[in-house]
Structure formats: C-alpha cells, structure tokens
Amino acid sequence: MYKDSVWQAKMRIKIDFNNMMHDSIGEKGIELSELEAMSPLLKSASLRMAENRCLMKWRDLPYTQDAVIEEVLAASNEFGEFENFVVLGIGGSALGPIAVQHALNHPYYNILKGSVHNRPRLFVEDNVDPEHMAALFDVLDLEKTVFNVVTKSGSTSETIAQLLIVASMLKDRIGDNCLSRHLIATTDEKKGSLIKIAKQYGIKTFYIPEGVGGRFSVLCPVGLLPAAICGIDINEMLAGAAYMDKLCSTPDIWHNPAYMFALMQVGALKRGCNISVMMPYADSLRFFADWYAQLWAESLGKRFDNENNEVFKGQTPVKALGVTDQHSQVQLYAEGPFDKVVTFIRVERYRKELAIPEGFADYPEISYLGGHSLNELIHAEQTATEYALAKSGHMNNTIIIPEINTFTIGELIYLFEVATAFAGELLNINAFDQPGVEEGKNATYALLGKPGFEAKKKELDAMPPRNERYIV
Ligand code: PA5
C-alpha cells in the first residue's frame, strides 16, 4: 500500500499533557505562568539543539543510510536462510532490537517459524548469566545459527566474553574456518578489537556511525539488521522517524512533541517528581518501556553539569504495563507520594479486535461485559487510571499512538531520542556520555586482568576490606 502524506498524518503520534497542568489536577500541577517564566531557558535550549544538530549524528539516520539499507537487506536475504539469528550485545546494543521485534512481530514469532513465517528465529543474549547463556545452546543447532556480535566500543567485557564462548564452540563443532559464515560484527569502523578480528577472519561487518552512541543506535545497523532479518520493513521505520524529525524540528515548544514531552518531565522533576513511569497499554510495547528506561536513565543521570558543577541530576525511569500493573503498582501511583510522573501510552486501534461474548445472563454483575470487546475494556481501563491519578492530583500525560506499526514505531523512537536530548539541554548536562557506566566497565577490566588497567586494579585492591556483615 502506498503510504501518502494523508496516511502519514493519520499516523501522527500525539501527546496529551492536560493532566500535568494546574488547571486539571490542582496544586501539584504546572502553572502556565511557570512555563512562561521558563521561556528564556527554552529558547536557549532549542537554540543549542539547532546549533548542535550536526553533532547528533543519530538525527541524520533517517536520511543518510541508502547504501547501508541496501547492504542490510542483502544480508537479511543471505543470512535469512539460517534457522536462528542471535544478537550478542548489551545495553544500547540489545534493548533497541528487542523493543522493535516485540513491538512489530507476532508475540510468539519464534514458535511460529515454519508455519506462519520462514524467517530466522531471533534471540538477544544481553547478559552473562552462565545459566541463561548455557541454556541458549540447548535450543540452538549451531550449524543453523548466525551470531551478530554488537558492540560499539568493540571491547565490552560481557559481549566479548560471549564472542569467545561462541567462537570456540563454533570452531569445535563445525570447524576452524566457519567463523566468517556464522558470525557478523556490528561495531565501530575504526576503534576497538572487534573490527580487527572481523577483518582478520573475513567476518561480515556493519558499522555503527561516529556520533551515534549505543542508546541512540536503534535506527542504524544495530537495530536495522535484526529487524530486517525478522521481516520488518526498515524503510518504513525510518520514514516514521523522518516524519517525527520534521515535527521535532520547530523551536516552537507548543508544536514540537519531543520538546513538550521533555519540558513536562523536567517540569515535573523540578516539582519533586524524581521518578518517570512509562506505562504502555500494549504488551507489544513492554520492551519499549525497557528501551526508554535505558535512554532516559543513562542519558540524564549525571553527576556534573556542563560547567562541571556537581549536580547529581536525573529522573529514575520505572517500567510498568497497562493493565497488568494496575493490579500491582497503580495503588502507589494514585495514593502514594507525589514523586512520580506517569506517562501512559495509549493505542487507539489495536491490530486485533476481540469481542467479549454474551453469557451468564442470570448474573448481571458479570454479564454487563458481554457485547463489549477487549479493545473497549483496555481503553476504559487506561481512561479510568488516568482519571484516578488526575483526581488524586498526580501528574500524568498520555502519548497517543493511532496504531502500532513500523511507521509509528519509527516515530516513537525518534520522539523519545529528541526528547532525551532536549531534556539534557534543559538540565544543562551532557546527555550523550556515560562516565558512571565506563567506571564500572573499567573496574571489570581491571578485576579480570585486562592489560592497561593495572592502576585501576591497584585502586580496587586498596579498597578497605569488607566487613563481615552477613546473616547466615
Ligand atoms: O548507551 C550506551 O552507550 C551503553 O549502554 C552501551 O550501549 C553499552 O554499554 C554497550 O556498549 P558497547 O556497545 O560498546 O558494547
């Protein structure tokens, strides 16, 4: 189907922020006068966004990847013959592919191989839990498996440990020369060890462009290759991102959805809402909330501001799922402390309609549900939860998606990425580094004896001994 501009406009994501405001929820809400007072800050933040756009290479991804897309599609045909496609990666190298796959493919995609589709099954191994990693090999036939090793730095210990395990198993079971057939490397073109290994062993490589950090990388080969392998239309996903880019390019806060979302969260933060709950009303977006959590946490959680003052900024993301977590967390959201801002994601049209049949007519206290649908029920539950939070004066906003499809997922990804960058500007911190993560990575290298980390090892050894505070 040709997706013209009328169709695209129908797919436009909207943000309803009424319940963030004083006139809707009372004293805990933001006053219009506060937004007006923030006007100089908003102006300078949007100016910096425009000035720095050329440094944010992830903003170009919807436009600059024609050759990459061709290569990705060719690889998805070539490697599409495998039974299994396994992503080895962590953080930004894993959460995007997981989110996109769960949003767009059948929830039982792996199980349906052979009956409903003939694409490879997808596994994303994003931890080094020995039990889980060992279990993976119980369900894989290595002869029929390709592993995509994804690491921007090319050195993350978790991913490299996985590579070592997989490479050794492949050699043992299939033979010394099999690496180029069973491995793909997605990494930096110049930095790190993985690119060198890939070249030495003739392994197919994809590059993570310079200026595209891990958590902003889902629209480059990190996310595009697994998506294409699983039959997702990556051109349409990028078209959705480009569409959102247009909407997010105006400095006018009242017309820029990403800026408004960021402003609302930062406004809430200034009012003591240190927690940002992301609550999609769609199982398919459960892992999207995971991806958002990393983006928001790692980008905005910073000790120092841009002038090197110690500020300890950030807002803790919490993942919740509607309606499931209405029966778990919503009591706290509705009646607990005013330290949270809840973002609902509402899907206007689900991909399926499921009627609730009439029945048990003698029991009006349950038969009232008959004749409705699960679609009506989930909408009513979202509206009701929004109402309950607003009534008790708790800040909440709703992102409205017309339907979940490749285009709107591209929009949603891009919306949150720009919002994160803009929130970084409003908070005057660098949203694109992660010194806290690097500190932990370096300590791991030191503990396991990586050359060059001897000083860090000494520092760790000099730590005071742990007290014997155990309960046995
Ligand atoms: O967003 C980030 O930069 C991080 O979460 C990284 O993606 C994560 O640490 C993995 O790093 P790498 O891709 O270098 O293996």
Short mmCIF file of C-alpha atoms and ligand atoms in Angstrom, two decimals, residues 90-93 151-153 156 214-215 294 298 434 437 441, ligand 1:
data_model
loop_
_atom_site.label_atom_id
_atom_site.label_comp_id
_atom_site.label_asym_id
_atom_site.label_seq_id
_atom_site.Cartn_x
_atom_site.Cartn_y
_atom_site.Cartn_z
CA ILE A 90 24.28 -5.38 25.97
CA GLY A 91 22.65 -2.02 26.81
CA GLY A 92 22.17 0.08 23.71
CA SER A 93 23.34 -2.81 21.58
CA THR A 151 29.44 -3.60 20.39
CA LYS A 152 30.25 -0.02 19.55
CA SER A 153 33.40 0.06 21.64
CA THR A 156 32.69 -4.53 26.32
CA GLY A 214 24.75 2.90 21.95
CA ARG A 215 21.38 4.02 23.28
CA GLN A 294 17.92 3.00 29.48
CA GLU A 298 21.81 6.70 31.18
CA GLN A 434 28.05 7.68 30.44
CA VAL A 437 28.98 3.10 33.19
CA LYS A 441 33.41 -1.26 32.78
O1 PA5 B 1 24.29 3.54 25.54
C1 PA5 B 1 25.43 3.17 25.74
O2 PA5 B 1 26.41 3.77 25.28
C2 PA5 B 1 25.70 1.91 26.52
O3 PA5 B 1 24.55 1.40 27.10
C3 PA5 B 1 26.29 0.86 25.61
O4 PA5 B 1 25.39 0.56 24.59
C4 PA5 B 1 26.63 -0.42 26.39
O5 PA5 B 1 27.44 -0.13 27.48
C5 PA5 B 1 27.34 -1.41 25.47
O6 PA5 B 1 28.47 -0.80 24.93
P1 PA5 B 1 29.13 -1.34 23.61
O7 PA5 B 1 28.16 -1.14 22.50
O8 PA5 B 1 30.36 -0.52 23.44
O9 PA5 B 1 29.43 -2.78 23.83
#
